[in-house]
CSV table of C-alpha atoms and ligand atoms in Angstrom, one decimal:
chain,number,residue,atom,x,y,z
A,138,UNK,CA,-25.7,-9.0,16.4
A,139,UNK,CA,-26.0,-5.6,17.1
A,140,UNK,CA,-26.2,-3.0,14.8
A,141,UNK,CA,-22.7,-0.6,15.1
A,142,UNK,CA,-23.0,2.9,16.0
A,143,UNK,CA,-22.7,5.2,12.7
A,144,UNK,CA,-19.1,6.0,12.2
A,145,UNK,CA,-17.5,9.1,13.5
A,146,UNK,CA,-15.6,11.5,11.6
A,147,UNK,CA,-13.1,13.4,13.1
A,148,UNK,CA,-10.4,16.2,11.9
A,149,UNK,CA,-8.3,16.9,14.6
A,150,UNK,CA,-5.5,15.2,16.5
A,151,UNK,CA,-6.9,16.1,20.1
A,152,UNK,CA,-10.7,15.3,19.3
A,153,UNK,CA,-9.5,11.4,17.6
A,154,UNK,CA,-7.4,11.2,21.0
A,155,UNK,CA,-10.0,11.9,23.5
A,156,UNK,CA,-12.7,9.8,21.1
A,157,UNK,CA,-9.9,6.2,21.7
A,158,UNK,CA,-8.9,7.0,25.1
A,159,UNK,CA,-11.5,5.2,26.5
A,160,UNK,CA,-11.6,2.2,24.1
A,161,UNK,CA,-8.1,1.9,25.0
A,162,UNK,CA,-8.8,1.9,28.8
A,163,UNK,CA,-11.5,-0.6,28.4
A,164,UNK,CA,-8.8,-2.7,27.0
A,165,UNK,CA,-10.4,-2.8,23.2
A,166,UNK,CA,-8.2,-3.4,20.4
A,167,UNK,CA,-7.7,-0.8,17.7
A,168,UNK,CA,-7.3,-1.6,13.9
A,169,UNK,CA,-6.1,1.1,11.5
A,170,UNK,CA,-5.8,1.0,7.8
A,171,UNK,CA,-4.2,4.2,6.3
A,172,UNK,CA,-5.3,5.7,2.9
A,173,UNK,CA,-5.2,8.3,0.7
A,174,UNK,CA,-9.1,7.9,0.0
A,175,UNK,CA,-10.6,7.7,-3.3
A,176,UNK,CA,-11.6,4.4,-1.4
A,177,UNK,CA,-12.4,1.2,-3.9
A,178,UNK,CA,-13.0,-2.5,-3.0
A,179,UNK,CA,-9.1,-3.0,-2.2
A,180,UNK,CA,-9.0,-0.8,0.7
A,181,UNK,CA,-12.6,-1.7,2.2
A,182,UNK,CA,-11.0,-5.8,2.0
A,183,UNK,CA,-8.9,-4.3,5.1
A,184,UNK,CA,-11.6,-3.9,7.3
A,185,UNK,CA,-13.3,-7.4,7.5
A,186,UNK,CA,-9.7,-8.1,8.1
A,187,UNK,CA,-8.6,-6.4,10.5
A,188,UNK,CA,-11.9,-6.8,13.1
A,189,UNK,CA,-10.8,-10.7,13.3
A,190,UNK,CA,-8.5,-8.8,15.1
A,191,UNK,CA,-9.7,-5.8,16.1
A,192,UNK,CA,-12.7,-4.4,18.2
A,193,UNK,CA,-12.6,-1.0,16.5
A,194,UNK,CA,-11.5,0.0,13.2
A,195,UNK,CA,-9.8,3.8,12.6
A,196,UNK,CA,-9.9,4.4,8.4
A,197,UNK,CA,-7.3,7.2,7.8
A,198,UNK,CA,-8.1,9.9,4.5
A,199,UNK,CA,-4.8,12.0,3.8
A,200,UNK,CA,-3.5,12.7,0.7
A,201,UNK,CA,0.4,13.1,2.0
A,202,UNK,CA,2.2,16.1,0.5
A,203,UNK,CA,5.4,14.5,1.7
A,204,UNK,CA,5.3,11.6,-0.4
A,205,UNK,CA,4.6,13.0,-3.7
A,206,UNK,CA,7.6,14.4,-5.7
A,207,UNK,CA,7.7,17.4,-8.0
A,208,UNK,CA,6.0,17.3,-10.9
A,209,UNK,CA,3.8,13.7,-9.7
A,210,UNK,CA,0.2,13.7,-9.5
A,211,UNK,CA,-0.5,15.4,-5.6
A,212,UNK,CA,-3.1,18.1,-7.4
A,213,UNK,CA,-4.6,16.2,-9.5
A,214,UNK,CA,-5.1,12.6,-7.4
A,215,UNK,CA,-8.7,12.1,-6.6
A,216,UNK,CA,-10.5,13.2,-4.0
A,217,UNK,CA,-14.0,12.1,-3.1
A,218,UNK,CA,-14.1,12.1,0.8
A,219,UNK,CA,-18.2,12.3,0.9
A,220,UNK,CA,-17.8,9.0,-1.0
A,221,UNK,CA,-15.4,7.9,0.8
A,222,UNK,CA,-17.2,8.2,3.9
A,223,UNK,CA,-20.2,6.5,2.9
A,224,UNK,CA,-18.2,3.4,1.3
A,225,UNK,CA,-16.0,3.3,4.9
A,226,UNK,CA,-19.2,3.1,7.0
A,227,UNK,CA,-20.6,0.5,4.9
A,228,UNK,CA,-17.5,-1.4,5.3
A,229,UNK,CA,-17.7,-1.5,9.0
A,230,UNK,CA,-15.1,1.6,10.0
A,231,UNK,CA,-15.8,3.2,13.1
A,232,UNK,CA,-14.3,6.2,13.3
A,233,UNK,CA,-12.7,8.3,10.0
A,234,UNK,CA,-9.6,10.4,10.6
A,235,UNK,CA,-9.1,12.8,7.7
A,236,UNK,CA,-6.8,15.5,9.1
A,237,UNK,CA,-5.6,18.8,7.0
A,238,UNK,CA,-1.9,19.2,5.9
A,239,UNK,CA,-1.8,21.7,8.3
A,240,UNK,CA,-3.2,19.6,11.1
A,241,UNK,CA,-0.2,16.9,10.7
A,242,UNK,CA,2.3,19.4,9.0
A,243,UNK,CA,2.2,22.8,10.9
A,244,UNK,CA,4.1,25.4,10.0
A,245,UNK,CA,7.6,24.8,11.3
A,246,UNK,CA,7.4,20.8,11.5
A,247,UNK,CA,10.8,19.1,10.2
A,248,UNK,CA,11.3,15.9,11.5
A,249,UNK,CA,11.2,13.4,8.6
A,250,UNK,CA,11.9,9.9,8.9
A,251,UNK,CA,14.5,8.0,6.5
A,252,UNK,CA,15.2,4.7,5.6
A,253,UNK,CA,18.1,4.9,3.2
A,254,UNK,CA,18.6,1.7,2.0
A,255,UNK,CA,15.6,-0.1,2.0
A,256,UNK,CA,14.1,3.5,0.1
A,257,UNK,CA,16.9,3.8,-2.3
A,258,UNK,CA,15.8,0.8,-4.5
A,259,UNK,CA,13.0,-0.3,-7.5
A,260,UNK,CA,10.2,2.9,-6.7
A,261,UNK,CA,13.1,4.7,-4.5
A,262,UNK,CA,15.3,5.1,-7.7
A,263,UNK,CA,12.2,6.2,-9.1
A,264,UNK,CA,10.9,8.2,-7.2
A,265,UNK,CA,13.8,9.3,-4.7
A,266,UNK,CA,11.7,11.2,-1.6
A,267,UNK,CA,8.4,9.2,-1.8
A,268,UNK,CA,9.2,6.8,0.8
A,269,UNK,CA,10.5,9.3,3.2
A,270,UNK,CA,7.1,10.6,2.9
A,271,UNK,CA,5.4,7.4,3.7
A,272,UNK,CA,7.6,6.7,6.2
A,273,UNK,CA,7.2,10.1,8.2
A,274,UNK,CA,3.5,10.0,7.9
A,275,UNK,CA,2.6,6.4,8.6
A,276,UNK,CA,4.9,7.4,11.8
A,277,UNK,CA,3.0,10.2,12.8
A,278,UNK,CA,-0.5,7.7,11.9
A,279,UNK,CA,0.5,5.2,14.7
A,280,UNK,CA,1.6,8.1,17.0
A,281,UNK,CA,-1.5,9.6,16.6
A,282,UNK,CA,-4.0,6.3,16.4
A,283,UNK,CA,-1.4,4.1,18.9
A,284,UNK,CA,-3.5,1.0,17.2
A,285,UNK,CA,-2.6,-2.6,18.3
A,286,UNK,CA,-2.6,-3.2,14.3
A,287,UNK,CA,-2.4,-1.5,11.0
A,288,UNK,CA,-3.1,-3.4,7.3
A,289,UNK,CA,-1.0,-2.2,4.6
A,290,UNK,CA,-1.4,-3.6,1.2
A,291,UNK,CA,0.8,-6.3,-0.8
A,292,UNK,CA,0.3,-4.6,-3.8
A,293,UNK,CA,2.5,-1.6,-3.1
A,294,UNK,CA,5.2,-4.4,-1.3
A,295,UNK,CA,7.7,-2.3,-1.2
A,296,UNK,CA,5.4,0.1,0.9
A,297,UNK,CA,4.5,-2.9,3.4
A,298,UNK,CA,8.7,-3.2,3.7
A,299,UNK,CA,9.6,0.1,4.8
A,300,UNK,CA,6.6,0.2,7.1
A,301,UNK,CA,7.5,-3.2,8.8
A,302,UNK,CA,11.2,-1.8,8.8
A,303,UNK,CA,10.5,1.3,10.9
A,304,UNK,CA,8.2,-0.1,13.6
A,305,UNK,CA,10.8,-2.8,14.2
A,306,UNK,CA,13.7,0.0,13.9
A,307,UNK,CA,11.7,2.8,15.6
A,308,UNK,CA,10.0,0.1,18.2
A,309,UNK,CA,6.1,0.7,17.5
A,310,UNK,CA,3.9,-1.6,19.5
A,311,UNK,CA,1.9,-2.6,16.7
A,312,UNK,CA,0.9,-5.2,14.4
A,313,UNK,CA,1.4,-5.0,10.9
A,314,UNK,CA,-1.2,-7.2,8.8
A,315,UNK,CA,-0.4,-8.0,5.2
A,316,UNK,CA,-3.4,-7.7,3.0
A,317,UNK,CA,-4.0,-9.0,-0.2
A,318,UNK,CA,-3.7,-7.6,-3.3
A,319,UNK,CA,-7.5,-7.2,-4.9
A,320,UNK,CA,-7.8,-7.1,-8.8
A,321,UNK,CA,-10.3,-6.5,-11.4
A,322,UNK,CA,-11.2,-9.6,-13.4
A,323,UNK,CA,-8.8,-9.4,-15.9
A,324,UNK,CA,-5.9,-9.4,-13.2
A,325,UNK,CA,-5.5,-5.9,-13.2
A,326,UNK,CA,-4.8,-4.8,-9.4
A,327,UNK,CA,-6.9,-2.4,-7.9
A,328,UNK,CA,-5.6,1.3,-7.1
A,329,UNK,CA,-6.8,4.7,-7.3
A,330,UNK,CA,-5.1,5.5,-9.9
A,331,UNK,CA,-6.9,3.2,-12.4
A,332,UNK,CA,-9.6,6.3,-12.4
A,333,UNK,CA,-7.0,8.2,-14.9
A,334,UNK,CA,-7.1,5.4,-17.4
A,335,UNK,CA,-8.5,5.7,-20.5
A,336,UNK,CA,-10.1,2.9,-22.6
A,337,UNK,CA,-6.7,2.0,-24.2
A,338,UNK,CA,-4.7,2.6,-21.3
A,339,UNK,CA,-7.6,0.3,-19.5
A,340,UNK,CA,-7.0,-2.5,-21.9
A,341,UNK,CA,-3.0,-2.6,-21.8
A,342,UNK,CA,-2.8,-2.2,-17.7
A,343,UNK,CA,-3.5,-6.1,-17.1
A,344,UNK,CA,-0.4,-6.3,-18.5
A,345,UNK,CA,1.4,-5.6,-15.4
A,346,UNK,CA,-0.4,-8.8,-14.0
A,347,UNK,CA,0.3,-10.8,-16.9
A,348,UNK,CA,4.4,-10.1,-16.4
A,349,UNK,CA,4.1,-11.2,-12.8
A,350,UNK,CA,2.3,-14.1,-13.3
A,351,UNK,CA,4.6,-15.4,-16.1
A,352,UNK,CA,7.5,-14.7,-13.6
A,353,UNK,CA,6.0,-16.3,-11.3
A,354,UNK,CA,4.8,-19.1,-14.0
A,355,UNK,CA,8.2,-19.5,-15.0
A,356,UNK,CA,9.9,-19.8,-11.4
A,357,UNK,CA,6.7,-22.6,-11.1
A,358,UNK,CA,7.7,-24.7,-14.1
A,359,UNK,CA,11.6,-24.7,-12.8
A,360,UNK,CA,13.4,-21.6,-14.3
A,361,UNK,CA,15.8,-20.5,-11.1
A,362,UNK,CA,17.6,-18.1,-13.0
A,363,UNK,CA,16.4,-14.3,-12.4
A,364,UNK,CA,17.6,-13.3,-15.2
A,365,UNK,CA,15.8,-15.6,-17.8
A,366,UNK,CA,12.7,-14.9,-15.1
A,367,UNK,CA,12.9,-11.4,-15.9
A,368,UNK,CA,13.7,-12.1,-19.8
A,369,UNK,CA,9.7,-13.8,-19.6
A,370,UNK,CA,8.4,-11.0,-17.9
A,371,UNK,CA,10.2,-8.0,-20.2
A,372,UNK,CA,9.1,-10.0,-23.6
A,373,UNK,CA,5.5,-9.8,-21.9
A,374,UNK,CA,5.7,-6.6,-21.4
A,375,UNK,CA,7.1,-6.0,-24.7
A,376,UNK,CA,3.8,-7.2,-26.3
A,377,UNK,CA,1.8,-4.0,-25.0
A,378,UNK,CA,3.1,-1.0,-26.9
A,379,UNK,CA,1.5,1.8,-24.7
A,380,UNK,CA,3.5,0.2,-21.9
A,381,UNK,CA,6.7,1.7,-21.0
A,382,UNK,CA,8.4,-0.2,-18.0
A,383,UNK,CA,10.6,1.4,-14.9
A,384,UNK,CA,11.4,-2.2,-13.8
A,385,UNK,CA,10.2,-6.1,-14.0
A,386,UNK,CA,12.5,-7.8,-11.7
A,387,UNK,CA,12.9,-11.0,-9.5
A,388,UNK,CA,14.2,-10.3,-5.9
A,389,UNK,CA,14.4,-11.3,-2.5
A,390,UNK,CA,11.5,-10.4,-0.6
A,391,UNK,CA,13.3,-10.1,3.0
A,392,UNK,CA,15.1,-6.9,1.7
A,393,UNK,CA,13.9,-6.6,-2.3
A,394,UNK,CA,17.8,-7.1,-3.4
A,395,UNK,CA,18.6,-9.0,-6.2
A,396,UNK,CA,19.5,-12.7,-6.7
A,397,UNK,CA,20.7,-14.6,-8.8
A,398,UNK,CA,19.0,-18.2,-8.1
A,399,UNK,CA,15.9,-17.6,-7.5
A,400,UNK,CA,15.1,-19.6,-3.6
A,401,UNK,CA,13.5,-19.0,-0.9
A,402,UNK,CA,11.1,-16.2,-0.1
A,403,UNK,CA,11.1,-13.8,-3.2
A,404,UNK,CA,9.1,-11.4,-5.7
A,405,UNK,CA,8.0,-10.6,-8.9
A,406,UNK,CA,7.3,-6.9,-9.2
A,407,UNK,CA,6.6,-4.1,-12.2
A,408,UNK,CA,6.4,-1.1,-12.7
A,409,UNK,CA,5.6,0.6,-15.7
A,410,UNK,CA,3.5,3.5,-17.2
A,411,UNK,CA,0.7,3.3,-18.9
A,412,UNK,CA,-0.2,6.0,-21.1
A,413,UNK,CA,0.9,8.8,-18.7
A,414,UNK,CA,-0.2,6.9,-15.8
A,415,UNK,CA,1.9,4.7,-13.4
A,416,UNK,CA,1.2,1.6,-12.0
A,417,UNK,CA,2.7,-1.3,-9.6
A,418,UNK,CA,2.2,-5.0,-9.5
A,419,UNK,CA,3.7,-7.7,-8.0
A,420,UNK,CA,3.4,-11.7,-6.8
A,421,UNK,CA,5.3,-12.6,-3.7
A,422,UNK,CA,6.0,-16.8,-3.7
A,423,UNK,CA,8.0,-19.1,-1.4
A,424,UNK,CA,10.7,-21.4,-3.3
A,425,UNK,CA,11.6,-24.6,-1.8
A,426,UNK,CA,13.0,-27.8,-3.0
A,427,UNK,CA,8.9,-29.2,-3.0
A,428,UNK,CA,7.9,-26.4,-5.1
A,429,UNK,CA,6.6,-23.2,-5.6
A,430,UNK,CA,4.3,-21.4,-3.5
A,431,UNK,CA,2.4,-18.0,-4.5
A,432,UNK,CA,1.6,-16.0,-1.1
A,433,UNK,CA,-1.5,-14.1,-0.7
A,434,UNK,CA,-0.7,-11.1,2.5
B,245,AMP,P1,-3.5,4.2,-0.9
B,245,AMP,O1,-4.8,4.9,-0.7
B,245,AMP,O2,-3.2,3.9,-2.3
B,245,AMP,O3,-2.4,4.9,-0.2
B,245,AMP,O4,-3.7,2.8,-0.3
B,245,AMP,C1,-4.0,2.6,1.1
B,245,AMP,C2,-3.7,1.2,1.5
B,245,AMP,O5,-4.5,0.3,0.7
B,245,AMP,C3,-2.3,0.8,1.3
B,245,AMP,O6,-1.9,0.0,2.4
B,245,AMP,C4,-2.4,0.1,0.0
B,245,AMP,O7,-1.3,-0.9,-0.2
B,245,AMP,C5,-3.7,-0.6,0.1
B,245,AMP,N1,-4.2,-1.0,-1.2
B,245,AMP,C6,-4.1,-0.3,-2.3
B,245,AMP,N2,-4.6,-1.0,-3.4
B,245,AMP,C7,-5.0,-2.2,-2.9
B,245,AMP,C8,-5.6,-3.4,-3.4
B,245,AMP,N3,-5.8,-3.5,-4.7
B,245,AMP,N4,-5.8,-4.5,-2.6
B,245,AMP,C9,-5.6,-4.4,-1.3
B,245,AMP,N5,-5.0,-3.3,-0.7
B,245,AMP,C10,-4.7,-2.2,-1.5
């Protein structure tokens, strides 16, 4: 096999337009995976992924104003782009779009793009204009990148739901590819965030894992009543005192709504800080009358 050409990074709108204009003409397929950067081995897992696919893969960088509220973590989250680059490359990206806020925000931009119900739930209650932000800016991202697919990850599901909701609702020709969820040996899931825990924190965050897998445990061994599924994972939870939980629920995974029988397709998912930082899990499994299946993207 060849070797690939080194991968192109590129700032502006216009220049990453002109740069997949003729991959598009030649009838080459374009992946994109979308990130915030501080890249780790979750991220780079999209990128094998999405060239069984794909012929070229775009990596986006942006930190995204919009979806932060006040008072969250937007100064502070990490940046490393030099890092970042050299870890994409190595992965096999092609072509790195990290734009400036002022390069997908100008001054006087206001269109924003809402789903209120689907937003309004689990990190929506929490956090009641993040998903408007994702939503507006993974909009823009396919505008922008027009890929035939994008990979979003399982671990922020909720995430993956609003964005398969708007390019059905807002009619995006893309594909969206499910990815995964990678974790550190003791369960814990990857994320950027992890960088801001400290030792103690470190210890305690597996317990997010450890909820959703006795959940899911539970639902395994026969329990079909969410509520006593998400009695096992709040006693779990209980164990780790620098823990302090938003949510550890059972729901459907079509729309994230409760249930009360668990059936069908449905979640486990957490949320909870640790220390003063906040973290997501979750376990997505199928329930039929044959049993219980855990599924992986
Ligand atoms: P972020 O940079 O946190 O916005 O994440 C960018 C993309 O990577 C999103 O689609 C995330 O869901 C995905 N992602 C984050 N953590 C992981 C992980 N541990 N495994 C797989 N994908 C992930």
């Amino acid at each position: 096999m060849g070797r690939r050409p080194d991968m192109e990074r590129i700032e502006e709108v216009a220049d990453l337009r002109r740069v997949l204009a003729p991959v598009r003409a030649d009838g080459r397929r374009i992946g994109l995976v979308p990130t915030m950067g501080a890249l780790h081995r979750g991220h780079l897992s999209h990128v094998p992924l999405l060239l069984a696919h794909a012929d070229l893969v775009v990596m986006s960088v942006f930190v995204n104003p919009l979806q932060f509220g006040p008072g969250e973590d937007f100064e502070r989250y990490p940046r490393s782009l030099e890092d970042d680059a050299k870890l994409a490359e190595e992965a096999g990206v092609d072509l790195l779009f990290c734009p400036q806020v002022t390069t997908l925000y100008p001054p006087g931009s206001e269109t924003l793009v809402e789903l209120p119900d689907l937003s309004s739930q689990l990190e929506g209650a929490v956090r009641p204009t993040h998903f408007r932000g994702v939503a507006t800016v993974v909009a823009k991202l396919l505008n922008i990148v027009r890929p035939d697919l994008a990979s979003f990850g399982q671990k922020d599901l909720q995430q993956l739901l609003v964005v398969r909701r708007l390019v059905s609702d807002l009619h995006f020709d893309v594909q969206i590819l499910a990815v995964p969820t990678a974790r550190e040996p003791d369960g814990l899931a990857l994320s950027s965030r992890n960088a801001y825990l400290g030792a103690d924190d470190r210890r305690e965050a597996a317990a997010l894992n450890r909820a959703c897998r006795a959940g899911f445990d539970a639902v395994a061994a026969g329990e079909r009543a969410a509520s006593r599924v998400e009695a096992v994972m709040a006693e779990v939870l209980n164990g780790f005192p620098r823990v302090r939980p938003d949510y550890a629920v059972v729901r459907r995974l079509d729309d994230l709504k409760p249930m009360t029988v668990v059936s069908g397709r449905a979640a486990v998912l957490v949320a909870a800080r640790v220390g003063s930082t906040r973290l997501l899990d979750n376990l997505v499994m199928d329930v039929t009358p044959d049993g219980v299946r855990e599924i992986r993207g």
